[in-house]
Amino acid sequence: QVQLVESGGGSVQAGGSLRLSCKASGRTTSVYCLAWFRQSPGKEREGVAALFTGQGKAFYSDSVKGRFTVSHDNTKNTLYLQMNGLKPEDTAMYYCAALGTVHPDPLDADGYEYWGRGTQVTVSS
């Protein structure tokens, strides 16, 4: 069992930055795939960024490439999402997710077995 707790959300103006954190606890050594998803009211959940622990490769949605950076600190069991150049369309509840195996499509929410409760990000014009 893995527990995930997100933090770092808040309200910022367009062009601002935020760094989200996802602290994992429990059987953290079993986690292999980690990802960030977001969801706005009335919209489906979309993949934002993902990575495989121990690997340098990261995955990003086209909408955030060049602005967001996902990283993982194994010693702290924490996943991060550095968000720069925030836009109003980035406003959403952001969730972190984890999976103990390789995911064929890391930005697809289906298949992830562990989820945090989310942290709200609001970007105003």
Backbone atoms as SQL, in Angstrom:
CREATE TABLE atoms (id INTEGER PRIMARY KEY, chain TEXT, resi INTEGER, resn TEXT, atom TEXT, x REAL, y REAL, z REAL);
INSERT INTO atoms VALUES
  (1, 'A', 1, 'GLN', 'N', 0.836, -1.188, 0.000),
  (2, 'A', 1, 'GLN', 'CA', 0.000, 0.000, 0.000),
  (3, 'A', 1, 'GLN', 'C', 0.876, 1.244, 0.000),
  (4, 'A', 2, 'VAL', 'N', 0.487, 2.223, -0.805),
  (5, 'A', 2, 'VAL', 'CA', 1.190, 3.488, -0.909),
  (6, 'A', 2, 'VAL', 'C', 0.199, 4.624, -0.688),
  (7, 'A', 3, 'GLN', 'N', 0.602, 5.573, 0.131),
  (8, 'A', 3, 'GLN', 'CA', -0.207, 6.758, 0.357),
  (9, 'A', 3, 'GLN', 'C', 0.485, 7.955, -0.269),
  (10, 'A', 4, 'LEU', 'N', -0.291, 8.812, -0.911),
  (11, 'A', 4, 'LEU', 'CA', 0.236, 9.982, -1.589),
  (12, 'A', 4, 'LEU', 'C', -0.462, 11.229, -1.077),
  (13, 'A', 5, 'VAL', 'N', 0.312, 12.245, -0.757),
  (14, 'A', 5, 'VAL', 'CA', -0.240, 13.502, -0.270),
  (15, 'A', 5, 'VAL', 'C', 0.383, 14.646, -1.043),
  (16, 'A', 6, 'GLU', 'N', -0.451, 15.385, -1.754),
  (17, 'A', 6, 'GLU', 'CA', 0.025, 16.523, -2.528),
  (18, 'A', 6, 'GLU', 'C', 0.024, 17.795, -1.689),
  (19, 'A', 7, 'SER', 'N', 0.889, 18.712, -2.066),
  (20, 'A', 7, 'SER', 'CA', 0.929, 20.021, -1.427),
  (21, 'A', 7, 'SER', 'C', 1.565, 21.012, -2.397),
  (22, 'A', 8, 'GLY', 'N', 1.486, 22.277, -2.066),
  (23, 'A', 8, 'GLY', 'CA', 2.129, 23.299, -2.868),
  (24, 'A', 8, 'GLY', 'C', 1.212, 24.071, -3.788),
  (25, 'A', 9, 'GLY', 'N', -0.044, 23.685, -3.846),
  (26, 'A', 9, 'GLY', 'CA', -0.978, 24.409, -4.678),
  (27, 'A', 9, 'GLY', 'C', -1.266, 25.783, -4.106),
  (28, 'A', 10, 'GLY', 'N', -1.910, 26.599, -4.905),
  (29, 'A', 10, 'GLY', 'CA', -2.243, 27.935, -4.468),
  (30, 'A', 10, 'GLY', 'C', -2.783, 28.758, -5.605),
  (31, 'A', 11, 'SER', 'N', -2.921, 30.036, -5.358),
  (32, 'A', 11, 'SER', 'CA', -3.430, 30.971, -6.347),
  (33, 'A', 11, 'SER', 'C', -2.320, 31.913, -6.779),
  (34, 'A', 12, 'VAL', 'N', -2.098, 31.986, -8.076),
  (35, 'A', 12, 'VAL', 'CA', -1.059, 32.856, -8.621),
  (36, 'A', 12, 'VAL', 'C', -1.584, 33.562, -9.852),
  (37, 'A', 13, 'GLN', 'N', -0.911, 34.621, -10.225),
  (38, 'A', 13, 'GLN', 'CA', -1.253, 35.332, -11.440),
  (39, 'A', 13, 'GLN', 'C', -0.572, 34.685, -12.633),
  (40, 'A', 14, 'ALA', 'N', -1.132, 34.903, -13.797),
  (41, 'A', 14, 'ALA', 'CA', -0.549, 34.366, -15.016),
  (42, 'A', 14, 'ALA', 'C', 0.919, 34.757, -15.123),
  (43, 'A', 15, 'GLY', 'N', 1.731, 33.789, -15.506),
  (44, 'A', 15, 'GLY', 'CA', 3.158, 34.015, -15.607),
  (45, 'A', 15, 'GLY', 'C', 3.919, 33.625, -14.359),
  (46, 'A', 16, 'GLY', 'N', 3.209, 33.350, -13.291),
  (47, 'A', 16, 'GLY', 'CA', 3.839, 32.978, -12.043),
  (48, 'A', 16, 'GLY', 'C', 4.268, 31.529, -12.015),
  (49, 'A', 17, 'SER', 'N', 4.823, 31.123, -10.882),
  (50, 'A', 17, 'SER', 'CA', 5.335, 29.773, -10.722),
  (51, 'A', 17, 'SER', 'C', 4.853, 29.147, -9.429),
  (52, 'A', 18, 'LEU', 'N', 4.763, 27.842, -9.442),
  (53, 'A', 18, 'LEU', 'CA', 4.447, 27.058, -8.266),
  (54, 'A', 18, 'LEU', 'C', 5.216, 25.753, -8.349),
  (55, 'A', 19, 'ARG', 'N', 5.528, 25.185, -7.210),
  (56, 'A', 19, 'ARG', 'CA', 6.113, 23.860, -7.176),
  (57, 'A', 19, 'ARG', 'C', 5.241, 22.956, -6.333),
  (58, 'A', 20, 'LEU', 'N', 4.697, 21.951, -6.962),
  (59, 'A', 20, 'LEU', 'CA', 3.874, 20.985, -6.280),
  (60, 'A', 20, 'LEU', 'C', 4.732, 19.845, -5.761),
  (61, 'A', 21, 'SER', 'N', 4.336, 19.310, -4.627),
  (62, 'A', 21, 'SER', 'CA', 5.033, 18.175, -4.045),
  (63, 'A', 21, 'SER', 'C', 4.046, 17.052, -3.797),
  (64, 'A', 22, 'CYS', 'N', 4.519, 15.850, -3.924),
  (65, 'A', 22, 'CYS', 'CA', 3.718, 14.668, -3.641),
  (66, 'A', 22, 'CYS', 'C', 4.552, 13.753, -2.768),
  (67, 'A', 23, 'LYS', 'N', 4.216, 13.727, -1.505),
  (68, 'A', 23, 'LYS', 'CA', 4.943, 12.898, -0.553),
  (69, 'A', 23, 'LYS', 'C', 4.340, 11.507, -0.505),
  (70, 'A', 24, 'ALA', 'N', 5.166, 10.520, -0.708),
  (71, 'A', 24, 'ALA', 'CA', 4.720, 9.134, -0.686),
  (72, 'A', 24, 'ALA', 'C', 5.146, 8.457, 0.604),
  (73, 'A', 25, 'SER', 'N', 4.296, 7.603, 1.095),
  (74, 'A', 25, 'SER', 'CA', 4.606, 6.826, 2.286),
  (75, 'A', 25, 'SER', 'C', 4.049, 5.420, 2.108),
  (76, 'A', 26, 'GLY', 'N', 4.446, 4.540, 2.996),
  (77, 'A', 26, 'GLY', 'CA', 4.033, 3.156, 2.880),
  (78, 'A', 26, 'GLY', 'C', 5.083, 2.363, 2.126),
  (79, 'A', 27, 'ARG', 'N', 4.622, 1.516, 1.234),
  (80, 'A', 27, 'ARG', 'CA', 5.527, 0.678, 0.455),
  (81, 'A', 27, 'ARG', 'C', 6.083, 1.455, -0.734),
  (82, 'A', 28, 'THR', 'N', 6.856, 2.468, -0.438),
  (83, 'A', 28, 'THR', 'CA', 7.362, 3.341, -1.488),
  (84, 'A', 28, 'THR', 'C', 8.353, 2.654, -2.420),
  (85, 'A', 29, 'THR', 'N', 9.013, 1.624, -1.928),
  (86, 'A', 29, 'THR', 'CA', 9.979, 0.926, -2.771),
  (87, 'A', 29, 'THR', 'C', 9.308, 0.167, -3.899),
  (88, 'A', 30, 'SER', 'N', 8.024, -0.036, -3.791),
  (89, 'A', 30, 'SER', 'CA', 7.290, -0.751, -4.826),
  (90, 'A', 30, 'SER', 'C', 6.863, 0.155, -5.975),
  (91, 'A', 31, 'VAL', 'N', 7.027, 1.460, -5.799),
  (92, 'A', 31, 'VAL', 'CA', 6.594, 2.422, -6.816),
  (93, 'A', 31, 'VAL', 'C', 7.609, 2.512, -7.942),
  (94, 'A', 32, 'TYR', 'N', 7.114, 2.442, -9.151),
  (95, 'A', 32, 'TYR', 'CA', 7.992, 2.561, -10.304),
  (96, 'A', 32, 'TYR', 'C', 7.603, 3.735, -11.194),
  (97, 'A', 33, 'CYS', 'N', 6.323, 3.903, -11.414),
  (98, 'A', 33, 'CYS', 'CA', 5.827, 4.967, -12.267),
  (99, 'A', 33, 'CYS', 'C', 5.104, 6.006, -11.417),
  (100, 'A', 34, 'LEU', 'N', 5.461, 7.263, -11.610),
  (101, 'A', 34, 'LEU', 'CA', 4.851, 8.368, -10.880),
  (102, 'A', 34, 'LEU', 'C', 4.383, 9.417, -11.876),
  (103, 'A', 35, 'ALA', 'N', 3.267, 10.030, -11.568),
  (104, 'A', 35, 'ALA', 'CA', 2.714, 10.978, -12.525),
  (105, 'A', 35, 'ALA', 'C', 1.878, 12.055, -11.853),
  (106, 'A', 36, 'TRP', 'N', 1.701, 13.130, -12.584),
  (107, 'A', 36, 'TRP', 'CA', 0.807, 14.215, -12.198),
  (108, 'A', 36, 'TRP', 'C', -0.337, 14.295, -13.192),
  (109, 'A', 37, 'PHE', 'N', -1.526, 14.423, -12.671),
  (110, 'A', 37, 'PHE', 'CA', -2.714, 14.613, -13.483),
  (111, 'A', 37, 'PHE', 'C', -3.433, 15.854, -12.991),
  (112, 'A', 38, 'ARG', 'N', -4.290, 16.379, -13.824),
  (113, 'A', 38, 'ARG', 'CA', -5.080, 17.526, -13.410),
  (114, 'A', 38, 'ARG', 'C', -6.482, 17.410, -13.968),
  (115, 'A', 39, 'GLN', 'N', -7.401, 18.043, -13.272),
  (116, 'A', 39, 'GLN', 'CA', -8.781, 18.000, -13.689),
  (117, 'A', 39, 'GLN', 'C', -9.490, 19.284, -13.298),
  (118, 'A', 40, 'SER', 'N', -10.176, 19.866, -14.258),
  (119, 'A', 40, 'SER', 'CA', -10.977, 21.057, -14.034),
  (120, 'A', 40, 'SER', 'C', -12.444, 20.652, -14.013),
  (121, 'A', 41, 'PRO', 'N', -13.284, 21.439, -13.360),
  (122, 'A', 41, 'PRO', 'CA', -14.711, 21.114, -13.320),
  (123, 'A', 41, 'PRO', 'C', -15.282, 20.938, -14.723),
  (124, 'A', 42, 'GLY', 'N', -15.980, 19.852, -14.930),
  (125, 'A', 42, 'GLY', 'CA', -16.598, 19.587, -16.206),
  (126, 'A', 42, 'GLY', 'C', -15.678, 19.022, -17.268),
  (127, 'A', 43, 'LYS', 'N', -14.424, 18.809, -16.936),
  (128, 'A', 43, 'LYS', 'CA', -13.474, 18.267, -17.887),
  (129, 'A', 43, 'LYS', 'C', -12.902, 16.952, -17.376),
  (130, 'A', 44, 'GLU', 'N', -12.439, 16.146, -18.300),
  (131, 'A', 44, 'GLU', 'CA', -11.868, 14.865, -17.917),
  (132, 'A', 44, 'GLU', 'C', -10.456, 15.046, -17.387),
  (133, 'A', 45, 'ARG', 'N', -10.037, 14.093, -16.610),
  (134, 'A', 45, 'ARG', 'CA', -8.693, 14.130, -16.056),
  (135, 'A', 45, 'ARG', 'C', -7.666, 13.944, -17.165),
  (136, 'A', 46, 'GLU', 'N', -6.628, 14.755, -17.143),
  (137, 'A', 46, 'GLU', 'CA', -5.601, 14.668, -18.161),
  (138, 'A', 46, 'GLU', 'C', -4.223, 14.500, -17.538),
  (139, 'A', 47, 'GLY', 'N', -3.387, 13.767, -18.232),
  (140, 'A', 47, 'GLY', 'CA', -2.029, 13.578, -17.779),
  (141, 'A', 47, 'GLY', 'C', -1.200, 14.818, -18.026),
  (142, 'A', 48, 'VAL', 'N', -0.410, 15.208, -17.059),
  (143, 'A', 48, 'VAL', 'CA', 0.423, 16.395, -17.149),
  (144, 'A', 48, 'VAL', 'C', 1.887, 16.024, -17.327),
  (145, 'A', 49, 'ALA', 'N', 2.391, 15.204, -16.431),
  (146, 'A', 49, 'ALA', 'CA', 3.790, 14.797, -16.474),
  (147, 'A', 49, 'ALA', 'C', 3.955, 13.479, -15.745),
  (148, 'A', 50, 'ALA', 'N', 4.963, 12.727, -16.134),
  (149, 'A', 50, 'ALA', 'CA', 5.206, 11.437, -15.505),
  (150, 'A', 50, 'ALA', 'C', 6.670, 11.064, -15.637),
  (151, 'A', 51, 'LEU', 'N', 7.098, 10.129, -14.815),
  (152, 'A', 51, 'LEU', 'CA', 8.446, 9.609, -14.909),
  (153, 'A', 51, 'LEU', 'C', 8.502, 8.209, -14.343),
  (154, 'A', 52, 'PHE', 'N', 9.579, 7.532, -14.692),
  (155, 'A', 52, 'PHE', 'CA', 9.868, 6.234, -14.108),
  (156, 'A', 52, 'PHE', 'C', 10.979, 6.444, -13.096),
  (157, 'A', 53, 'THR', 'N', 10.774, 5.972, -11.886),
  (158, 'A', 53, 'THR', 'CA', 11.796, 6.135, -10.857),
  (159, 'A', 53, 'THR', 'C', 13.086, 5.462, -11.293),
  (160, 'A', 54, 'GLY', 'N', 14.187, 6.130, -11.028),
  (161, 'A', 54, 'GLY', 'CA', 15.479, 5.595, -11.403),
  (162, 'A', 54, 'GLY', 'C', 15.842, 5.824, -12.851),
  (163, 'A', 55, 'GLN', 'N', 14.964, 6.461, -13.587),
  (164, 'A', 55, 'GLN', 'CA', 15.197, 6.746, -14.994),
  (165, 'A', 55, 'GLN', 'C', 15.221, 8.249, -15.222),
  (166, 'A', 56, 'GLY', 'N', 15.964, 8.669, -16.208),
  (167, 'A', 56, 'GLY', 'CA', 16.034, 10.079, -16.520),
  (168, 'A', 56, 'GLY', 'C', 14.935, 10.554, -17.442),
  (169, 'A', 57, 'LYS', 'N', 14.221, 9.617, -18.026),
  (170, 'A', 57, 'LYS', 'CA', 13.188, 9.970, -18.983),
  (171, 'A', 57, 'LYS', 'C', 11.931, 10.460, -18.298),
  (172, 'A', 58, 'ALA', 'N', 11.400, 11.538, -18.817),
  (173, 'A', 58, 'ALA', 'CA', 10.155, 12.093, -18.315),
  (174, 'A', 58, 'ALA', 'C', 9.177, 12.264, -19.467),
  (175, 'A', 59, 'PHE', 'N', 7.915, 12.321, -19.134),
  (176, 'A', 59, 'PHE', 'CA', 6.862, 12.460, -20.121),
  (177, 'A', 59, 'PHE', 'C', 6.035, 13.688, -19.790),
  (178, 'A', 60, 'TYR', 'N', 5.653, 14.433, -20.812),
  (179, 'A', 60, 'TYR', 'CA', 4.879, 15.642, -20.615),
  (180, 'A', 60, 'TYR', 'C', 3.775, 15.750, -21.649),
  (181, 'A', 61, 'SER', 'N', 2.691, 16.343, -21.240),
  (182, 'A', 61, 'SER', 'CA', 1.662, 16.674, -22.201),
  (183, 'A', 61, 'SER', 'C', 2.152, 17.847, -23.037),
  (184, 'A', 62, 'ASP', 'N', 1.656, 17.939, -24.243),
  (185, 'A', 62, 'ASP', 'CA', 2.084, 19.018, -25.126),
  (186, 'A', 62, 'ASP', 'C', 1.776, 20.394, -24.535),
  (187, 'A', 63, 'SER', 'N', 0.726, 20.480, -23.763),
  (188, 'A', 63, 'SER', 'CA', 0.299, 21.760, -23.232),
  (189, 'A', 63, 'SER', 'C', 1.241, 22.333, -22.174),
  (190, 'A', 64, 'VAL', 'N', 2.103, 21.488, -21.595),
  (191, 'A', 64, 'VAL', 'CA', 2.985, 21.972, -20.535),
  (192, 'A', 64, 'VAL', 'C', 4.463, 21.843, -20.872),
  (193, 'A', 65, 'LYS', 'N', 4.788, 21.261, -22.004),
  (194, 'A', 65, 'LYS', 'CA', 6.184, 21.107, -22.379),
  (195, 'A', 65, 'LYS', 'C', 6.884, 22.458, -22.427),
  (196, 'A', 66, 'GLY', 'N', 8.062, 22.499, -21.836),
  (197, 'A', 66, 'GLY', 'CA', 8.823, 23.730, -21.799),
  (198, 'A', 66, 'GLY', 'C', 8.492, 24.617, -20.629),
  (199, 'A', 67, 'ARG', 'N', 7.421, 24.315, -19.924),
  (200, 'A', 67, 'ARG', 'CA', 7.012, 25.125, -18.779),
  (201, 'A', 67, 'ARG', 'C', 7.054, 24.347, -17.472),
  (202, 'A', 68, 'PHE', 'N', 6.716, 23.079, -17.523),
  (203, 'A', 68, 'PHE', 'CA', 6.681, 22.243, -16.327),
  (204, 'A', 68, 'PHE', 'C', 7.838, 21.256, -16.328),
  (205, 'A', 69, 'THR', 'N', 8.311, 20.930, -15.151),
  (206, 'A', 69, 'THR', 'CA', 9.362, 19.947, -14.992),
  (207, 'A', 69, 'THR', 'C', 9.009, 19.000, -13.854),
  (208, 'A', 70, 'VAL', 'N', 9.017, 17.717, -14.142),
  (209, 'A', 70, 'VAL', 'CA', 8.725, 16.721, -13.124),
  (210, 'A', 70, 'VAL', 'C', 10.034, 16.108, -12.646),
  (211, 'A', 71, 'SER', 'N', 10.135, 15.857, -11.363),
  (212, 'A', 71, 'SER', 'CA', 11.336, 15.264, -10.800),
  (213, 'A', 71, 'SER', 'C', 10.973, 14.449, -9.578),
  (214, 'A', 72, 'HIS', 'N', 11.914, 13.637, -9.151),
  (215, 'A', 72, 'HIS', 'CA', 11.682, 12.760, -8.011),
  (216, 'A', 72, 'HIS', 'C', 12.904, 12.719, -7.123),
  (217, 'A', 73, 'ASP', 'N', 12.690, 12.867, -5.836),
  (218, 'A', 73, 'ASP', 'CA', 13.746, 12.766, -4.845),
  (219, 'A', 73, 'ASP', 'C', 13.520, 11.471, -4.091),
  (220, 'A', 74, 'ASN', 'N', 14.314, 10.469, -4.417),
  (221, 'A', 74, 'ASN', 'CA', 14.119, 9.161, -3.822),
  (222, 'A', 74, 'ASN', 'C', 14.362, 9.160, -2.314),
  (223, 'A', 75, 'THR', 'N', 15.327, 9.953, -1.863),
  (224, 'A', 75, 'THR', 'CA', 15.638, 9.986, -0.441),
  (225, 'A', 75, 'THR', 'C', 14.499, 10.570, 0.377),
  (226, 'A', 76, 'LYS', 'N', 13.695, 11.414, -0.232),
  (227, 'A', 76, 'LYS', 'CA', 12.564, 12.033, 0.451),
  (228, 'A', 76, 'LYS', 'C', 11.229, 11.415, 0.058),
  (229, 'A', 77, 'ASN', 'N', 11.281, 10.450, -0.843),
  (230, 'A', 77, 'ASN', 'CA', 10.061, 9.816, -1.336),
  (231, 'A', 77, 'ASN', 'C', 9.049, 10.861, -1.800),
  (232, 'A', 78, 'THR', 'N', 9.544, 11.816, -2.542),
  (233, 'A', 78, 'THR', 'CA', 8.706, 12.932, -2.960),
  (234, 'A', 78, 'THR', 'C', 8.820, 13.185, -4.459),
  (235, 'A', 79, 'LEU', 'N', 7.690, 13.349, -5.067),
  (236, 'A', 79, 'LEU', 'CA', 7.585, 13.721, -6.469),
  (237, 'A', 79, 'LEU', 'C', 7.296, 15.211, -6.545),
  (238, 'A', 80, 'TYR', 'N', 7.930, 15.892, -7.473),
  (239, 'A', 80, 'TYR', 'CA', 7.746, 17.322, -7.616),
  (240, 'A', 80, 'TYR', 'C', 7.245, 17.670, -9.007),
  (241, 'A', 81, 'LEU', 'N', 6.570, 18.783, -9.080),
  (242, 'A', 81, 'LEU', 'CA', 6.190, 19.350, -10.362),
  (243, 'A', 81, 'LEU', 'C', 6.455, 20.842, -10.296),
  (244, 'A', 82, 'GLN', 'N', 7.529, 21.266, -10.940),
  (245, 'A', 82, 'GLN', 'CA', 7.845, 22.679, -11.020),
  (246, 'A', 82, 'GLN', 'C', 7.073, 23.270, -12.180),
  (247, 'A', 83, 'MET', 'N', 6.240, 24.243, -11.891),
  (248, 'A', 83, 'MET', 'CA', 5.379, 24.844, -12.893),
  (249, 'A', 83, 'MET', 'C', 5.766, 26.303, -13.065),
  (250, 'A', 84, 'ASN', 'N', 6.256, 26.628, -14.239),
  (251, 'A', 84, 'ASN', 'CA', 6.636, 27.988, -14.563),
  (252, 'A', 84, 'ASN', 'C', 5.765, 28.512, -15.689),
  (253, 'A', 85, 'GLY', 'N', 5.718, 29.810, -15.801),
  (254, 'A', 85, 'GLY', 'CA', 4.924, 30.411, -16.859),
  (255, 'A', 85, 'GLY', 'C', 3.478, 29.957, -16.834),
  (256, 'A', 86, 'LEU', 'N', 2.898, 29.936, -15.659),
  (257, 'A', 86, 'LEU', 'CA', 1.532, 29.440, -15.510),
  (258, 'A', 86, 'LEU', 'C', 0.533, 30.280, -16.296),
  (259, 'A', 87, 'LYS', 'N', -0.439, 29.584, -16.837),
  (260, 'A', 87, 'LYS', 'CA', -1.493, 30.199, -17.624),
  (261, 'A', 87, 'LYS', 'C', -2.845, 29.915, -16.979),
  (262, 'A', 88, 'PRO', 'N', -3.827, 30.759, -17.244),
  (263, 'A', 88, 'PRO', 'CA', -5.158, 30.505, -16.671),
  (264, 'A', 88, 'PRO', 'C', -5.689, 29.109, -16.985),
  (265, 'A', 89, 'GLU', 'N', -5.366, 28.587, -18.154),
  (266, 'A', 89, 'GLU', 'CA', -5.830, 27.260, -18.520),
  (267, 'A', 89, 'GLU', 'C', -5.172, 26.149, -17.721),
  (268, 'A', 90, 'ASP', 'N', -4.153, 26.480, -16.929),
  (269, 'A', 90, 'ASP', 'CA', -3.540, 25.504, -16.038),
  (270, 'A', 90, 'ASP', 'C', -4.339, 25.330, -14.755),
  (271, 'A', 91, 'THR', 'N', -5.326, 26.172, -14.551),
  (272, 'A', 91, 'THR', 'CA', -6.159, 26.079, -13.357),
  (273, 'A', 91, 'THR', 'C', -6.846, 24.728, -13.297),
  (274, 'A', 92, 'ALA', 'N', -6.638, 24.031, -12.200),
  (275, 'A', 92, 'ALA', 'CA', -7.196, 22.690, -12.042),
  (276, 'A', 92, 'ALA', 'C', -6.828, 22.143, -10.679),
  (277, 'A', 93, 'MET', 'N', -7.457, 21.044, -10.341),
  (278, 'A', 93, 'MET', 'CA', -7.021, 20.267, -9.202),
  (279, 'A', 93, 'MET', 'C', -5.938, 19.323, -9.720),
  (280, 'A', 94, 'TYR', 'N', -4.793, 19.356, -9.081),
  (281, 'A', 94, 'TYR', 'CA', -3.678, 18.524, -9.500),
  (282, 'A', 94, 'TYR', 'C', -3.529, 17.331, -8.576),
  (283, 'A', 95, 'TYR', 'N', -3.424, 16.161, -9.167),
  (284, 'A', 95, 'TYR', 'CA', -3.308, 14.917, -8.432),
  (285, 'A', 95, 'TYR', 'C', -2.011, 14.209, -8.799),
  (286, 'A', 96, 'CYS', 'N', -1.411, 13.567, -7.834),
  (287, 'A', 96, 'CYS', 'CA', -0.300, 12.693, -8.156),
  (288, 'A', 96, 'CYS', 'C', -0.788, 11.255, -8.101),
  (289, 'A', 97, 'ALA', 'N', -0.139, 10.416, -8.859),
  (290, 'A', 97, 'ALA', 'CA', -0.517, 9.017, -8.942),
  (291, 'A', 97, 'ALA', 'C', 0.724, 8.153, -9.037),
  (292, 'A', 98, 'ALA', 'N', 0.587, 6.923, -8.620),
  (293, 'A', 98, 'ALA', 'CA', 1.717, 6.008, -8.631),
  (294, 'A', 98, 'ALA', 'C', 1.285, 4.617, -9.057),
  (295, 'A', 99, 'LEU', 'N', 2.246, 3.902, -9.594),
  (296, 'A', 99, 'LEU', 'CA', 2.025, 2.540, -10.050),
  (297, 'A', 99, 'LEU', 'C', 3.291, 1.736, -9.797),
  (298, 'A', 100, 'GLY', 'N', 3.120, 0.499, -9.396),
  (299, 'A', 100, 'GLY', 'CA', 4.255, -0.342, -9.074),
  (300, 'A', 100, 'GLY', 'C', 4.893, -1.040, -10.258),
  (301, 'A', 101, 'THR', 'N', 4.349, -0.836, -11.423),
  (302, 'A', 101, 'THR', 'CA', 4.879, -1.459, -12.625),
  (303, 'A', 101, 'THR', 'C', 5.029, -0.434, -13.728),
  (304, 'A', 102, 'VAL', 'N', 5.591, -0.855, -14.821),
  (305, 'A', 102, 'VAL', 'CA', 5.716, 0.001, -15.987),
  (306, 'A', 102, 'VAL', 'C', 4.330, 0.266, -16.564),
  (307, 'A', 103, 'HIS', 'N', 4.084, 1.485, -16.943),
  (308, 'A', 103, 'HIS', 'CA', 2.827, 1.856, -17.568),
  (309, 'A', 103, 'HIS', 'C', 3.084, 2.072, -19.052),
  (310, 'A', 104, 'PRO', 'N', 2.309, 1.405, -19.908),
  (311, 'A', 104, 'PRO', 'CA', 2.542, 1.556, -21.345),
  (312, 'A', 104, 'PRO', 'C', 2.312, 2.970, -21.850),
  (313, 'A', 105, 'ASP', 'N', 1.470, 3.715, -21.160),
  (314, 'A', 105, 'ASP', 'CA', 1.198, 5.112, -21.495),
  (315, 'A', 105, 'ASP', 'C', 1.148, 5.881, -20.183),
  (316, 'A', 106, 'PRO', 'N', 2.283, 6.385, -19.725),
  (317, 'A', 106, 'PRO', 'CA', 2.360, 7.005, -18.393),
  (318, 'A', 106, 'PRO', 'C', 1.422, 8.182, -18.165),
  (319, 'A', 107, 'LEU', 'N', 0.958, 8.813, -19.223),
  (320, 'A', 107, 'LEU', 'CA', 0.055, 9.948, -19.081),
  (321, 'A', 107, 'LEU', 'C', -1.409, 9.550, -19.172),
  (322, 'A', 108, 'ASP', 'N', -1.669, 8.276, -19.196),
  (323, 'A', 108, 'ASP', 'CA', -3.033, 7.760, -19.180),
  (324, 'A', 108, 'ASP', 'C', -3.391, 7.414, -17.739),
  (325, 'A', 109, 'ALA', 'N', -4.417, 8.026, -17.222),
  (326, 'A', 109, 'ALA', 'CA', -4.800, 7.820, -15.830),
  (327, 'A', 109, 'ALA', 'C', -5.225, 6.385, -15.537),
  (328, 'A', 110, 'ASP', 'N', -5.781, 5.735, -16.540),
  (329, 'A', 110, 'ASP', 'CA', -6.215, 4.354, -16.352),
  (330, 'A', 110, 'ASP', 'C', -5.021, 3.473, -16.034),
  (331, 'A', 111, 'GLY', 'N', -5.160, 2.687, -14.983),
  (332, 'A', 111, 'GLY', 'CA', -4.105, 1.773, -14.611),
  (333, 'A', 111, 'GLY', 'C', -3.333, 2.174, -13.371),
  (334, 'A', 112, 'TYR', 'N', -3.328, 3.452, -13.047),
  (335, 'A', 112, 'TYR', 'CA', -2.650, 3.882, -11.826),
  (336, 'A', 112, 'TYR', 'C', -3.431, 3.381, -10.621),
  (337, 'A', 113, 'GLU', 'N', -2.733, 2.848, -9.650),
  (338, 'A', 113, 'GLU', 'CA', -3.406, 2.250, -8.508),
  (339, 'A', 113, 'GLU', 'C', -3.403, 3.098, -7.247),
  (340, 'A', 114, 'TYR', 'N', -2.519, 4.067, -7.174),
  (341, 'A', 114, 'TYR', 'CA', -2.462, 4.929, -6.003),
  (342, 'A', 114, 'TYR', 'C', -2.680, 6.375, -6.406),
  (343, 'A', 115, 'TRP', 'N', -3.514, 7.070, -5.648),
  (344, 'A', 115, 'TRP', 'CA', -3.854, 8.455, -5.950),
  (345, 'A', 115, 'TRP', 'C', -3.864, 9.303, -4.691),
  (346, 'A', 116, 'GLY', 'N', -3.408, 10.542, -4.831),
  (347, 'A', 116, 'GLY', 'CA', -3.535, 11.499, -3.762),
  (348, 'A', 116, 'GLY', 'C', -4.881, 12.180, -3.844),
  (349, 'A', 117, 'ARG', 'N', -5.168, 13.027, -2.880),
  (350, 'A', 117, 'ARG', 'CA', -6.456, 13.717, -2.840),
  (351, 'A', 117, 'ARG', 'C', -6.469, 14.992, -3.659),
  (352, 'A', 118, 'GLY', 'N', -5.310, 15.450, -4.071),
  (353, 'A', 118, 'GLY', 'CA', -5.231, 16.607, -4.937),
  (354, 'A', 118, 'GLY', 'C', -4.868, 17.892, -4.227),
  (355, 'A', 119, 'THR', 'N', -4.339, 18.826, -4.995),
  (356, 'A', 119, 'THR', 'CA', -4.045, 20.163, -4.509),
  (357, 'A', 119, 'THR', 'C', -4.470, 21.147, -5.588),
  (358, 'A', 120, 'GLN', 'N', -5.160, 22.194, -5.182),
  (359, 'A', 120, 'GLN', 'CA', -5.741, 23.124, -6.134),
  (360, 'A', 120, 'GLN', 'C', -4.729, 24.150, -6.620),
  (361, 'A', 121, 'VAL', 'N', -4.717, 24.352, -7.924),
  (362, 'A', 121, 'VAL', 'CA', -3.908, 25.394, -8.547),
  (363, 'A', 121, 'VAL', 'C', -4.848, 26.325, -9.291),
  (364, 'A', 122, 'THR', 'N', -4.785, 27.598, -8.964),
  (365, 'A', 122, 'THR', 'CA', -5.625, 28.588, -9.611),
  (366, 'A', 122, 'THR', 'C', -4.745, 29.683, -10.185),
  (367, 'A', 123, 'VAL', 'N', -4.883, 29.910, -11.473),
  (368, 'A', 123, 'VAL', 'CA', -4.088, 30.921, -12.162),
  (369, 'A', 123, 'VAL', 'C', -5.031, 31.984, -12.704),
  (370, 'A', 124, 'SER', 'N', -4.851, 33.198, -12.260),
  (371, 'A', 124, 'SER', 'CA', -5.714, 34.293, -12.674),
  (372, 'A', 124, 'SER', 'C', -5.036, 35.150, -13.730),
  (373, 'A', 125, 'SER', 'N', -5.865, 35.808, -14.533),
  (374, 'A', 125, 'SER', 'CA', -5.353, 36.680, -15.577),
  (375, 'A', 125, 'SER', 'C', -4.912, 38.008, -15.006);
